[in-house]
């Protein structure tokens, strides 16, 4: 088996302390949680920051604190900021990219989520991709539906993405695509058709995590989360 | 070859008289246009209504006039109202269904469109499906992306759709799914996986129309548009 990148998504945008007291909310907790995962083998950290009331935040100061702490305590770990939209003002989703994390998530299309329409207007997607290019940040393309791969292809056609993108398939979000092996194959085939040189990973939400990870490893994924 | 239903979409939501002077805008023009298509072989009419300034309308009185005129001049034609969202207030998209057309379009997910996010919030979709069930209207499920088929599946699981839905794949809308034969096969396979008894059609937008129709006929579609 090839080596794989193990990603840890320490906080996410949904769970609260009441769901799981171990969810790290404040930057020092997030750094501590990342260090634990790093010592257990994680080499990429996916970062969301939160306000003190646990709601989603876009505060660059929080992102800065987590990045600094993680870089100090986990030498060599790949730092990835979320630009994801749940609970965040669209205009602020890319406001921390000037901090030049190694990577940032980039959604390339819209889809239904549990209680909202996850809106990624084409102009917003292009603006975020442009900023990532400007700051030398490697995007992780978040794929929640088939058309999102074509959204990524259009970015590449416009020079906003290179021909070797890193792609994550996200499965099991309620009202988007279910976590089904057949659907992973459809997405993966299409990704390879559009970007023969891509690297990829897959993430199952909640109870689907271990199952999707297994399907991904069986297909030679470059990373798991 | 099996017989196929030929659908005419007389007006749509986008073109204006300045794009094509033949686009029918007012109800009498729409009835006249439908009659021409009916005499040429169309057996289903897909109806959008417009305001006098040609913008999209949800006015039940306009829908009523077109339905009445079409039923009088085109005996036996299947009348299908659009509940599509381009340029319409979401709360009014289903406001004409009490007129009991034979069919109505029903989008079951969200996706990017040329200049907007085409928003079909899950609660709105369920509300529209519920009204169609209440009024005995047969939905035509509009599929712009893979997850929209799973949106339809969830409606059926909730009793808001039967196991033999009529499904239309819409291809070539900018920022949604391109018109590609491979993508039609993906959507069609998935539809048959989720609804083995479904009937189906496919529509290519603009310059893709004839090409998509050809692919659909080659695969035994039940209807073309
Ligand atoms: Zn995230
Ligand atoms: Zn292609
Ligand atoms: Zn329409
Ligand atoms: Zn299945």
CSV table of C-alpha atoms and ligand atoms in Angstrom, one decimal, chain A residues 12 46 48 82 225, ligand 1:
chain,number,residue,atom,x,y,z
A,12,UNK,CA,-15.6,21.1,12.2
A,46,UNK,CA,-8.2,20.9,8.8
A,48,UNK,CA,-12.4,25.7,11.6
A,82,UNK,CA,-11.6,25.9,6.1
A,225,UNK,CA,-9.8,11.9,7.0
C,1,LIG,ZN1,-14.5,21.6,7.3
